[in-house]
XYZ file of C-alpha atoms in Angstrom:
652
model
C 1.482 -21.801 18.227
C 0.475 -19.331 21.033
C 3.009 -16.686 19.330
C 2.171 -17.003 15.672
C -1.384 -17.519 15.980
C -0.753 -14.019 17.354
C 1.948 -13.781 14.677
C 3.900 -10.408 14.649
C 0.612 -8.082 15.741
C 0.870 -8.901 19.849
C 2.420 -5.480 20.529
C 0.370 -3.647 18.427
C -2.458 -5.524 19.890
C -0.913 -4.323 23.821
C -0.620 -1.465 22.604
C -4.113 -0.749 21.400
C -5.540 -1.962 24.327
C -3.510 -0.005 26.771
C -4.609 3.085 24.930
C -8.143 2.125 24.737
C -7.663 1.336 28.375
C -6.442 4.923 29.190
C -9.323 6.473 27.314
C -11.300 6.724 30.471
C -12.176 9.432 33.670
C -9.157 7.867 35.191
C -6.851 9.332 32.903
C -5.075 12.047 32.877
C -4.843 12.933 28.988
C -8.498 12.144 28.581
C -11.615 13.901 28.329
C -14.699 13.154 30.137
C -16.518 10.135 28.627
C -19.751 11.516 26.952
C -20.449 14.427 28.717
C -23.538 14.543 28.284
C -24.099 11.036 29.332
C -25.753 9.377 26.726
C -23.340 7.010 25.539
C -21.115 7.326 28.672
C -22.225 3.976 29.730
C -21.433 2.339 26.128
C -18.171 3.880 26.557
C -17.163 2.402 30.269
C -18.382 -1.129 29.684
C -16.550 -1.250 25.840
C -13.492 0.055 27.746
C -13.408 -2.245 30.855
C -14.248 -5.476 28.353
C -11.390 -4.842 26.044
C -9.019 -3.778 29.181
C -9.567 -7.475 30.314
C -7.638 -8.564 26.956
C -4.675 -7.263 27.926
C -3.822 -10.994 29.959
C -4.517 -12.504 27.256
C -1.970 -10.670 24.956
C 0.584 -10.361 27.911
C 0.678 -14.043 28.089
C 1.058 -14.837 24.264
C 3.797 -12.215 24.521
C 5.633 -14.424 27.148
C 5.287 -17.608 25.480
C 7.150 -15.792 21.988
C 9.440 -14.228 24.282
C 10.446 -17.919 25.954
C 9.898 -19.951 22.411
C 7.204 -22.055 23.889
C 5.495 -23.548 20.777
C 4.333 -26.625 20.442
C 6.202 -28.319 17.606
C 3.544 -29.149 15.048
C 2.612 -25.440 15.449
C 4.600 -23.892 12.548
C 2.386 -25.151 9.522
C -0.817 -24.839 11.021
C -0.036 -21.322 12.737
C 1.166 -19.850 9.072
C -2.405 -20.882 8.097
C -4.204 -17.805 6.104
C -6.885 -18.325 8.892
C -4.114 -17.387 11.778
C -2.615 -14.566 10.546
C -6.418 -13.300 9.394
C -7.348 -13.547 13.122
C -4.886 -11.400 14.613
C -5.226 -8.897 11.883
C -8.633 -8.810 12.005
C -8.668 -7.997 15.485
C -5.938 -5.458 15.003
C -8.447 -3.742 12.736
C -11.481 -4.448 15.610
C -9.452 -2.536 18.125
C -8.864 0.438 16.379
C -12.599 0.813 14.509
C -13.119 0.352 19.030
C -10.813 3.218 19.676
C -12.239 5.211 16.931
C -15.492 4.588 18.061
C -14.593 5.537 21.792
C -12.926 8.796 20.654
C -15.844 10.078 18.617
C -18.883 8.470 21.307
C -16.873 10.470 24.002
C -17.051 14.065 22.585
C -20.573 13.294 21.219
C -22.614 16.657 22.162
C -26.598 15.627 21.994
C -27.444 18.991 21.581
C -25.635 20.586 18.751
C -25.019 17.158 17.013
C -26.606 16.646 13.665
C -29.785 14.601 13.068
C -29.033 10.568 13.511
C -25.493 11.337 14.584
C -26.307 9.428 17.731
C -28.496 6.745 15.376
C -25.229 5.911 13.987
C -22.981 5.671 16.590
C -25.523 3.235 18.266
C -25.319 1.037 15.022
C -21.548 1.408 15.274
C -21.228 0.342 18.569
C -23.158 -3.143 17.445
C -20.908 -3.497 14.970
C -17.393 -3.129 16.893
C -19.014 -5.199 19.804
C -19.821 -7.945 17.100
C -17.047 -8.082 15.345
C -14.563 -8.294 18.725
C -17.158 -11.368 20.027
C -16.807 -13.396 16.735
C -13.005 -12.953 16.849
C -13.186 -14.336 20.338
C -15.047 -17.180 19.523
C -13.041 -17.848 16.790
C -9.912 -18.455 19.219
C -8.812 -21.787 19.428
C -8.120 -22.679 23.002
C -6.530 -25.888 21.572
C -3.571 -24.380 20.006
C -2.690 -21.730 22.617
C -0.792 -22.700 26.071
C -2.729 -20.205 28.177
C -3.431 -20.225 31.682
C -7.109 -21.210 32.898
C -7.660 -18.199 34.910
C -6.912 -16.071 30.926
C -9.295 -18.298 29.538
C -12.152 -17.656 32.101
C -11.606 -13.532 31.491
C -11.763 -14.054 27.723
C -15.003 -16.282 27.680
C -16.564 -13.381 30.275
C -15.685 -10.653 27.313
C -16.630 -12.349 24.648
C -20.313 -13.198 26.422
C -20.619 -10.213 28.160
C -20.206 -8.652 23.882
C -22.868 -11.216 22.712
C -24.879 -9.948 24.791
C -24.404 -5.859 24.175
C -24.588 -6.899 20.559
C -27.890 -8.093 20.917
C -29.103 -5.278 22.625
C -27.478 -2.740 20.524
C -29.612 -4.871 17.750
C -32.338 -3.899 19.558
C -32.165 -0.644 19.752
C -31.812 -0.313 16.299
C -34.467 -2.325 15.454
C -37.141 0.368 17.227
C -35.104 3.129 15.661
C -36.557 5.432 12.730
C -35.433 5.650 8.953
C -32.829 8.430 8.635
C -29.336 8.602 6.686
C -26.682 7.359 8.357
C -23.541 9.770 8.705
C -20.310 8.614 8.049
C -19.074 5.943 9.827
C -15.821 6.011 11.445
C -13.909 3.246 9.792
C -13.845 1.686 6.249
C -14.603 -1.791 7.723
C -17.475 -0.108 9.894
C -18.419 1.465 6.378
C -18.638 -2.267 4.872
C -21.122 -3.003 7.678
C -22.916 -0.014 7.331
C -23.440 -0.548 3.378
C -26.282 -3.088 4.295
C -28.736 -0.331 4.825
C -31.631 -0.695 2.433
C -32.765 3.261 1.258
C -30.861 4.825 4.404
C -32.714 2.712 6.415
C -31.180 0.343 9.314
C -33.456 -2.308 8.807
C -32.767 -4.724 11.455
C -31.044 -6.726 9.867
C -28.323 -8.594 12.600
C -24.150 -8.891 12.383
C -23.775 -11.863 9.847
C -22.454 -14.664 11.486
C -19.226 -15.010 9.741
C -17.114 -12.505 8.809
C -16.734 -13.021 5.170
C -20.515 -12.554 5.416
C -19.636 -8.290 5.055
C -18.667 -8.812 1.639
C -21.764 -10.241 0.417
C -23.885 -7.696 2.296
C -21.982 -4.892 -0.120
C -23.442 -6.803 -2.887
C -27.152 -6.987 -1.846
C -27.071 -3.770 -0.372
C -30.254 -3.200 -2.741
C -31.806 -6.475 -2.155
C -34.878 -5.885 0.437
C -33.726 -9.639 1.924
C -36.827 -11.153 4.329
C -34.274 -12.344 7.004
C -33.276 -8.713 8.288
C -36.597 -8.860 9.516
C -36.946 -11.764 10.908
C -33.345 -11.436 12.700
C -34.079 -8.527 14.617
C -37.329 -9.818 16.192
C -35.304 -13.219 17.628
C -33.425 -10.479 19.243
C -35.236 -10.400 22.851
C -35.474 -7.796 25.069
C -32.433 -8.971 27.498
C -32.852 -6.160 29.964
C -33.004 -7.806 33.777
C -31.968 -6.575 37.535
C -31.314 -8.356 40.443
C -34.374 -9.566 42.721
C -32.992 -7.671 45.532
C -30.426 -5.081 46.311
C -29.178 -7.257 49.291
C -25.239 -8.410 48.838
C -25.546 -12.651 48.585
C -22.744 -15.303 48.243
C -22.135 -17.891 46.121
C -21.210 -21.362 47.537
C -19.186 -23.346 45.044
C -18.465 -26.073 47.582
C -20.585 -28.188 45.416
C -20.080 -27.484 41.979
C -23.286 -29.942 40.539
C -25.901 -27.818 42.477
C -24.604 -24.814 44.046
C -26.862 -25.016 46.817
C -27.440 -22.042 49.250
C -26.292 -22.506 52.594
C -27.286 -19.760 55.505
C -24.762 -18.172 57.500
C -25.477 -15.400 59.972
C -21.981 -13.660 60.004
C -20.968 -13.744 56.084
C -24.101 -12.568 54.395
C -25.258 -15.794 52.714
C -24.668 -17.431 49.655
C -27.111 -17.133 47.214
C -27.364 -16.150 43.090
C -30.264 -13.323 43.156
C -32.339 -14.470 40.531
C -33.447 -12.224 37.749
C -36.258 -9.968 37.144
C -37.518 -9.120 33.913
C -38.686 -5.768 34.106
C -42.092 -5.067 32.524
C -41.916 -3.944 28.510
C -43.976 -1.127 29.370
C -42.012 -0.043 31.924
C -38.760 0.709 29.674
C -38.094 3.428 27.479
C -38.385 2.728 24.126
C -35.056 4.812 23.032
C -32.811 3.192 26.348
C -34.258 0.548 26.804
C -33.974 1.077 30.884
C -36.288 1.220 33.571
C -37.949 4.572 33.230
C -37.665 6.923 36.140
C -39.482 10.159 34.599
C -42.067 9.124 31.736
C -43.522 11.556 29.580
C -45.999 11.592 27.456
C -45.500 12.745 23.631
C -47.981 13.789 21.254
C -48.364 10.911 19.714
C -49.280 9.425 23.060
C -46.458 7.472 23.425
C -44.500 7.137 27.140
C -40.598 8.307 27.030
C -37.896 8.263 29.517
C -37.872 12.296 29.679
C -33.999 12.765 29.424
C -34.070 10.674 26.115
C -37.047 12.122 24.319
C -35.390 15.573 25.037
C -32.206 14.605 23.636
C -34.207 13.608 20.319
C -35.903 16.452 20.109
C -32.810 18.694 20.890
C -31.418 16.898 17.834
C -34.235 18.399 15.491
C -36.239 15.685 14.794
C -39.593 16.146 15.280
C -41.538 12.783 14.887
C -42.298 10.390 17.251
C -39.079 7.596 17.333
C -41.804 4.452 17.873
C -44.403 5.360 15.166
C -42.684 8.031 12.979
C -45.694 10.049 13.298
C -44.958 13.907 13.115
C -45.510 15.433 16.436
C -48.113 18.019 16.381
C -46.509 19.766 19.228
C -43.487 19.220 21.234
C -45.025 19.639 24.716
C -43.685 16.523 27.058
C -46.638 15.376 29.774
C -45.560 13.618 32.875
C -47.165 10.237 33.086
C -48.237 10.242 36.854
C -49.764 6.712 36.483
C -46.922 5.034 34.891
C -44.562 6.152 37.308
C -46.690 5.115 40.256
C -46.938 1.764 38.924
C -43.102 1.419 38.367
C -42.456 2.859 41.662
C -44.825 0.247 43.281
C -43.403 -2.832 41.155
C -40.102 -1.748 42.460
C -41.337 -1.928 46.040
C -43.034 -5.352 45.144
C -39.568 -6.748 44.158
C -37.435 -4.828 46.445
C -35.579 -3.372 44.234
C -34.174 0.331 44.769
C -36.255 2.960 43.067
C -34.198 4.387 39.097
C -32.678 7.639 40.304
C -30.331 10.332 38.346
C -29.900 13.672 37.855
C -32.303 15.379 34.889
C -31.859 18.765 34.415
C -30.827 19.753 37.704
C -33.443 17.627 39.718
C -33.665 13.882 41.568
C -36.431 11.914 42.318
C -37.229 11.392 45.520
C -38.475 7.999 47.038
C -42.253 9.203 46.782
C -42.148 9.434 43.045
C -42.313 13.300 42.773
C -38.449 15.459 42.111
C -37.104 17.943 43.683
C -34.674 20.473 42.227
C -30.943 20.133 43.524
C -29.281 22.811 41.645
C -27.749 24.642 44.558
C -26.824 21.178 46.307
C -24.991 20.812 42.578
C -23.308 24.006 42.950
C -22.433 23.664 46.742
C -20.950 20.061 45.880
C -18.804 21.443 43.015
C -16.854 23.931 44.941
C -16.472 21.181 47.722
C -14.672 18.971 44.809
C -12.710 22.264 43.532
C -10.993 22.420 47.336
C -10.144 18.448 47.234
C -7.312 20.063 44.633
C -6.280 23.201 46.861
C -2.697 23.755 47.281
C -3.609 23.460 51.281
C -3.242 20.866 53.446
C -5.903 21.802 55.492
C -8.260 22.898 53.104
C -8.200 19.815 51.324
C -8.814 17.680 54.552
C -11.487 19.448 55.783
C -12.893 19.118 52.148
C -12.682 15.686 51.900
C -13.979 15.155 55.076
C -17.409 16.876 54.366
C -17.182 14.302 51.162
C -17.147 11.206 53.139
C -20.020 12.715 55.274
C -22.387 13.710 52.076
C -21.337 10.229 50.372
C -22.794 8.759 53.655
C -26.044 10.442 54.261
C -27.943 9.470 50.657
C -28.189 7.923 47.446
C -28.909 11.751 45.930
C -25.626 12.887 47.037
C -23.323 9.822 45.598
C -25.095 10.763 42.323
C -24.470 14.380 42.199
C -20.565 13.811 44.121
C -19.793 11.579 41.420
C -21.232 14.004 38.254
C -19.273 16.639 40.195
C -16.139 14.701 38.999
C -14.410 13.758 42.633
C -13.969 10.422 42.010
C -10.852 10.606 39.865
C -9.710 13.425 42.579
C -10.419 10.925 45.422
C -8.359 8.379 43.609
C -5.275 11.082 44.287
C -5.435 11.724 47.626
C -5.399 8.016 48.682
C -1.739 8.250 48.069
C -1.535 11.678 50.480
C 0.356 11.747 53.422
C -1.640 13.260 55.507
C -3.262 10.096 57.307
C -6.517 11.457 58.381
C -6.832 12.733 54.814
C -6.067 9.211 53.092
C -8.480 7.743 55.448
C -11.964 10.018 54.328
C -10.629 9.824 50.968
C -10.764 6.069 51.087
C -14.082 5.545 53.153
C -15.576 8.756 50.612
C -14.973 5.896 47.844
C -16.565 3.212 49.649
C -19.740 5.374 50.165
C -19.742 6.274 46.628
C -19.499 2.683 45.332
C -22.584 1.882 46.931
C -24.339 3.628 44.318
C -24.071 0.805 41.011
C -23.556 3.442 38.241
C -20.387 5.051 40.390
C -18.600 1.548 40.346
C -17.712 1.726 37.075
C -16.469 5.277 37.478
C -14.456 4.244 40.311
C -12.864 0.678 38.276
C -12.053 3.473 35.349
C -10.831 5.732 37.670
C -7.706 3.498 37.986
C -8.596 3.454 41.816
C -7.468 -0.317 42.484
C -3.728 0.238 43.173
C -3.768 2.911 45.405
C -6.931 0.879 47.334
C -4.263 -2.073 47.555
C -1.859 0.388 48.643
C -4.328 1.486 51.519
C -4.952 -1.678 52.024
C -1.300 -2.759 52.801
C 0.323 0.435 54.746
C -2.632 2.192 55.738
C -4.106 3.039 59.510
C -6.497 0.053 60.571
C -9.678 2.211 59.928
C -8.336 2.800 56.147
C -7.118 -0.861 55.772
C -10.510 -1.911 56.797
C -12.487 0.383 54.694
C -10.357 -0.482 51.507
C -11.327 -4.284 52.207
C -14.963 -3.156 52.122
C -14.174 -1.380 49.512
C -12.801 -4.182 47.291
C -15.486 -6.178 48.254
C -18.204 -3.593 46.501
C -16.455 -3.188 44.080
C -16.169 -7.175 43.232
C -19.671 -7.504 42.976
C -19.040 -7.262 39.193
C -17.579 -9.840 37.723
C -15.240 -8.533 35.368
C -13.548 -6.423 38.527
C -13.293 -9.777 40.186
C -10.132 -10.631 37.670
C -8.653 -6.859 37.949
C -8.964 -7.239 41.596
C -7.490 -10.177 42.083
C -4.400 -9.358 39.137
C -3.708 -6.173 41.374
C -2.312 -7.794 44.147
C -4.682 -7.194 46.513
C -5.721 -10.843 47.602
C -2.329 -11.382 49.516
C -3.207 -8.015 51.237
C -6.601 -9.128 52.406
C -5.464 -12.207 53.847
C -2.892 -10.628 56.297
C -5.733 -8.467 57.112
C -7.905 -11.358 57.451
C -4.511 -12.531 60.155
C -3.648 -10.003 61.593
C -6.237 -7.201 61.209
C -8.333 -6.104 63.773
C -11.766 -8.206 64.359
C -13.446 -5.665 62.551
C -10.932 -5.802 59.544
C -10.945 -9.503 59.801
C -14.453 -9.735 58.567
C -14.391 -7.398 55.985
C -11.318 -9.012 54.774
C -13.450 -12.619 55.113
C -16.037 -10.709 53.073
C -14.030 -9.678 50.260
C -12.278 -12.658 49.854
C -15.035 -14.731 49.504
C -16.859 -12.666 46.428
C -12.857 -12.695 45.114
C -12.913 -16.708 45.350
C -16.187 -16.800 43.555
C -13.892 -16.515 40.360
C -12.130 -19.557 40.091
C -8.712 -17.513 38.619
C -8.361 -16.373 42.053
C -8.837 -19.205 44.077
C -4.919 -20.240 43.322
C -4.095 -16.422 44.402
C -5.504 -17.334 47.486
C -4.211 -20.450 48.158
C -0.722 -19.087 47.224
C -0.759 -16.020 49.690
C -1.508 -18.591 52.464
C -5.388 -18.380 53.239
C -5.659 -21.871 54.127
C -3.086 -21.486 57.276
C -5.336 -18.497 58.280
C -8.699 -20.326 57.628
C -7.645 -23.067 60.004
C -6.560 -20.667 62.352
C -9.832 -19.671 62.639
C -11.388 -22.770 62.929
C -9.588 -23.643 66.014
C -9.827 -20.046 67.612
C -10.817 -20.136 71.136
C -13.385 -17.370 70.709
C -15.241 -19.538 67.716
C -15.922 -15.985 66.687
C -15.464 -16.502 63.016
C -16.191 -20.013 62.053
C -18.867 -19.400 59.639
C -16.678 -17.097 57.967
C -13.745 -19.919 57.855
C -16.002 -22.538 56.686
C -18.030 -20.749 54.152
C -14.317 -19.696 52.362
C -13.307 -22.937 52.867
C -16.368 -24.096 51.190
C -15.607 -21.991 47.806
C -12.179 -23.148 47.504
C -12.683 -26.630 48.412
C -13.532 -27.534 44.809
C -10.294 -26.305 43.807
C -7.892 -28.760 43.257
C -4.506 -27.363 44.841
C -6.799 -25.786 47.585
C -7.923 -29.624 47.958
C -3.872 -30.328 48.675
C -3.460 -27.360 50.723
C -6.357 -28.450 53.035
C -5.322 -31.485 53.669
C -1.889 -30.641 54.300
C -2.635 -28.725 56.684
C -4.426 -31.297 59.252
C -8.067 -29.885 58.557
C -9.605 -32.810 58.071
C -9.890 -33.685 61.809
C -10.754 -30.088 62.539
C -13.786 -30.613 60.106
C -14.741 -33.890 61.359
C -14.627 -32.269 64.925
C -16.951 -29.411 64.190
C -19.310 -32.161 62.318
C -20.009 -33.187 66.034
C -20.045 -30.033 68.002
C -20.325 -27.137 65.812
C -23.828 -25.435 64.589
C -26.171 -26.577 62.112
C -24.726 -24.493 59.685
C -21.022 -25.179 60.563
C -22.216 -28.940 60.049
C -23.640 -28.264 56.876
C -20.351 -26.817 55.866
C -17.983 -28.975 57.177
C -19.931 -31.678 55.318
C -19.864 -29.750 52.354
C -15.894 -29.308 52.346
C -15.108 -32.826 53.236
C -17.803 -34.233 50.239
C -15.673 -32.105 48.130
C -12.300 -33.434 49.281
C -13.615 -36.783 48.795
C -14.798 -37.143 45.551
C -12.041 -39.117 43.492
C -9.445 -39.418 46.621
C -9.796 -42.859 47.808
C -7.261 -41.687 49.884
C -9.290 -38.923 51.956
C -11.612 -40.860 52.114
C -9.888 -43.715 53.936
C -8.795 -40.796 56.291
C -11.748 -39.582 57.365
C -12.997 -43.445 57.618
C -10.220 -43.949 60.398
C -10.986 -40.970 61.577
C -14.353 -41.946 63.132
C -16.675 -39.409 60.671
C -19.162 -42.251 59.862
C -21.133 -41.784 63.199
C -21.222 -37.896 63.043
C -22.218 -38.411 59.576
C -25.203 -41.186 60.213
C -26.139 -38.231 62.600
C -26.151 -35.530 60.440
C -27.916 -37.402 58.072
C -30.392 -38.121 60.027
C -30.732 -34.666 61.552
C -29.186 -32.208 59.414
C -30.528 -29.435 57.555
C -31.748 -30.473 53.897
C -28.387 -29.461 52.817
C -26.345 -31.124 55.572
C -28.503 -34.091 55.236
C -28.180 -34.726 51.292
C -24.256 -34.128 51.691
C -23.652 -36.437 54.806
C -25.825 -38.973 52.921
C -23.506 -38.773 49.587
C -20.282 -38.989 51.595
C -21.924 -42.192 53.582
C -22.241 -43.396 50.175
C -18.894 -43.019 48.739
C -17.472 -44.596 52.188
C -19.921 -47.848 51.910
C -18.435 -48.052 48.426
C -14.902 -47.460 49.859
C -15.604 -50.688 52.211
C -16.734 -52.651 49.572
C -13.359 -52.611 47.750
């Protein structure tokens, strides 16, 4: 069934996405992605989400190529409904590519009035259509892998989500005609406009819905109306800029546990930023508002960008502007700098017109850093050894010293160079290269940059052969990187998770902890906890348990405690004689460790009569009466619930 649901289309389908994959920063026959960066982000997150399909086609391709179909496949798989889905999302990828090709040579300033309108609506579209196709897949009929699953339910939400806020966009966007669209399916979309106008009306919900939006294209239906205001505003950010974990030991509540050496587990909650505080065009937190003529507060890059395209009303009221003259709005931008203080949260920042803000609100002009910067980058490519160290060595010290200069290192276009030399031979020049990328990924917007960049392999190749200083910095690196979700899966498919944990064996103590860092955000994804397993973490997790030095327990434990909910980590735990170790440390290790320990074993427990005998005979009821008694609210509620499970254990 996997195969012919598919049917003949799964190497055209690999083969789309490994060319939209390629249209990216990171390679070599592309161009820049929106150069003038207004739909550069559109671009990266499109390309990265449909680069994640790839497993998904490799392993349908596998199961034709070994004739694994399920016997009552072949009358259900020659359904009209099977071979509609993969053509359909033949036709989705390349209305994508289209898209990609035209949004990445999109000039702002010489383009034609509600050229950028329309590539907005287009992007809705292609992200619709690819997130209906998705859930349309039939899990049912397809023998694929539970890690392929997870990345294809992360696309398709991660699209439900852009679609709605592409809807939303368009919703606040003015009347104008529409130019033409890239594709004749996009033009079926498009033909819903009533008068040249976008109307919000949403994406129908089923796909045959396009046809009868042709046919009322005159119709002035209610619902468009009503369909874009469900649409909410769905723009968030983190509470705080501080790097938390997530423990999975217990899957019901994922309660946070504290731990001193692993930055501790916890999901930062989400904000909602203030309406007023985003741009009406962007819909992102505003770093320079101006004022219009209308009176109405713009993100200044945006409002330029309309203007530069010729229009000359205002894009909220359609007012004509009396005058084009754009007044800084000092008191907005106080108050957004002082709700982003309130809620710790790290001040918007970018480069407009040859100037950064700085942290008190007012800009500052950077031009000549810009220039200065830009013939650094040109040297990273000179013919000269020594030259190109000694450039890449004043990189790694700029990408240390601020936020400002990640911004204008990365708009100087080194990261893709930076991705080359991490394969040089000269050692010292690998290394800066390496730690120049891990200073630049501290900056959010750059990680993207960095994924497209094609930068994983030669990290992992750091990572493996390189000095200790580069092995650990590429761990660190992989761990910033991670913080996404959807690099999570491409960092754990490159083959860097076997790498990490013989650093996290072998490396120094340094590397061993940014090794125990990285692997923990990897094992957040449950795809990779079997990578782990399988490269042998568990041998080097109970290594560290039983160290002399105690020096990384909570690091041990709070791994431990992500993959114990796993169930061939379960296996490989026991197997491996932890139990007593864990029952040991619930009477002589730290609150914390206790709380840990407690938290594995409850998860070891649950549905193994067997384990549970074990750690009967193995005298954990007293340790446990203890901690329950004791413990921290955590500790407590988990010794408690494995007290439980024993009682009902005797009672057999």
């Amino acid at each position: 069934m996997a195969g012919e649901l598919a049917g003949d289309h799964t190497p055209e389908l690999l083969c789309l996405v490994h060319d939209i994959a390629g249209m990216c920063p990171g390679s070599s026959s592309a161009t820049p992605i929106a150069a003038d960066a207004l739909f550069r982000k559109d671009c990266t997150d499109l390309v990265r989400r449909i680069s994640l399909l790839a497993h998904l086609f490799e392993e349908i391709r596998e199961l034709n190529n070994s004739n694994n179909v399920v016997s009552s496949a072949s009358s259900s798989s020659s359904s009209p409904s099977a071979a509609s889905w993969s053509s359909d999302l033949v036709l989705a990828l390349h209305s994508a590519r289209s898209l990609l090709s035209v949004a990445r040579n999109f000039r702002s300033n010489c383009s034609s009035d509600g050229a950028a309108k329309t590539i907005v609506f287009q992007f809705q579209c292609v992200t619709w259509k690819l997130e209906k196709l998705l859930s349309n897949l039939s899990y049912d009929n397809l023998d694929i892998s539970e890690e392929v699953k997870e990345q294809v339910d992360l696309v398709r939400t991660q699209l439900k989500r852009a679609t709605e806020k592409y809807g939303f966009m368009i919703s606040k966007m003015p009347s104008h005609e529409l130019s033409q669209p890239l594709t004749e399916e996009i033009s079926q979309v498009l033909a819903k406009s009533v008068g040249g106008l976008y109307k919000q009306h949403s994406c129908p919900e089923n796909l045959s819905e396009q046809d009868s939006i042709s046919k009322n294209n005159g119709e002035n239906n209610s619902s468009s109306n009503r369909a874009g205001s469900r649409l909410e505003r769905a723009r968030s950010i983190p509470a705080s800029s501080e790097v938390f974990f997530l423990n999975e030991s217990d899957p019901e509540s994922q309660e946070i546990s504290e731990t001193k050496s692993l930055p501790e587990v916890k999901k930062p909650e989400a904000i909602v930023i203030p309406e007023d505080f985003l741009c009406p065009i962007s819909l992102e937190l505003m770093r320079d508002p101006v004022i219009v003529a209308t009176g109405q507060t713009y993100e200044r890059s945006y409002i330029q960008r309309w203007i530069d395209c010729g229009n000359t009303t205002c894009p909220k009221t359609q007012q004509k502007l009396q005058h084009l003259t754009l007044t800084p709005n000092y008191v907005l931008r106080s108050l957004i700098y002082q709700w982003c203080i309130e809620h710790n949260i790290e001040q918007p920042t970018g480069l407009t017109n040859g100037k950064i803000k700085k942290s008190d609100g007012s800009f500052r002009d950077v031009t000549g850093d810009i220039a200065a910067i830009e013939a650094l980058v040109r040297k990273l490519s000179s013919r000269s050894v020594e030259e190109r160290r000694a450039a890449v060595t004043e990189i790694r010290s700029l990408s240390k010293r601020s936020t400002d200069n990640r911004i204008l290192i990365a708009e100087a276009g080194a990261i893709q160079v930076l991705v080359n030399l991490l394969t040089s031979e000269d050692v010292l020049t690998q290394d800066n290269a390496v730690t120049s990328i891990l200073n630049l990924s501290i900056y959010e917007n750059n990680k993207g940059l960095i994924m497209l960049a094609g930068a994983i392999p030669s990290i992992v190749q750091v990572l493996r052969a390189g000095t200790m200083e580069a092995r650990e910095n590429a761990a660190a690196t992989l761990f910033s990187l991670s913080l996404a979700d959807e690099n999570k899966i491409i960092i754990g498919a490159s083959g860097a998770i076997p790498a990490l944990v013989e650093l996290l064996q072998n490396g120094s103590p340094r590397g061993k902890k940014d090794a125990a860092t990285a692997l923990f955000n990897l094992c957040i994804y449950q795809g990779n906890k079997g990578r782990a397993i399988r490269a042998g973490i568990i041998t080097a997790l109970l290594k560290m348990l039983t160290d002399s030095s105690k020096s990384m327990v909570d690091e041990a434990l709070t791994i431990m405690s992500v993959l114990a909910s796993h169930q061939e980590a379960k296996i490989a735990i026991v197997k491996a004689s932890t139990i007593p170790v864990l029952i040991d440390l619930l009477r002589t290790g730290l609150p914390r460790n206790k709380e840990n320990a407690a938290a594995i074993l409850l998860a070891l427990c649950k549905r193994d009569a067997d384990n549970l005998a074990c750690i009967s005979r193995l005298g954990a009821v007293i340790p446990l009466s203890e901690l329950a008694r004791t413990g921290t609210e955590r500790a407590k509620r988990k010794a408690t619930s494995l007290l439980e499970h024993l009682r009902k254990l005797q009672q057999l």
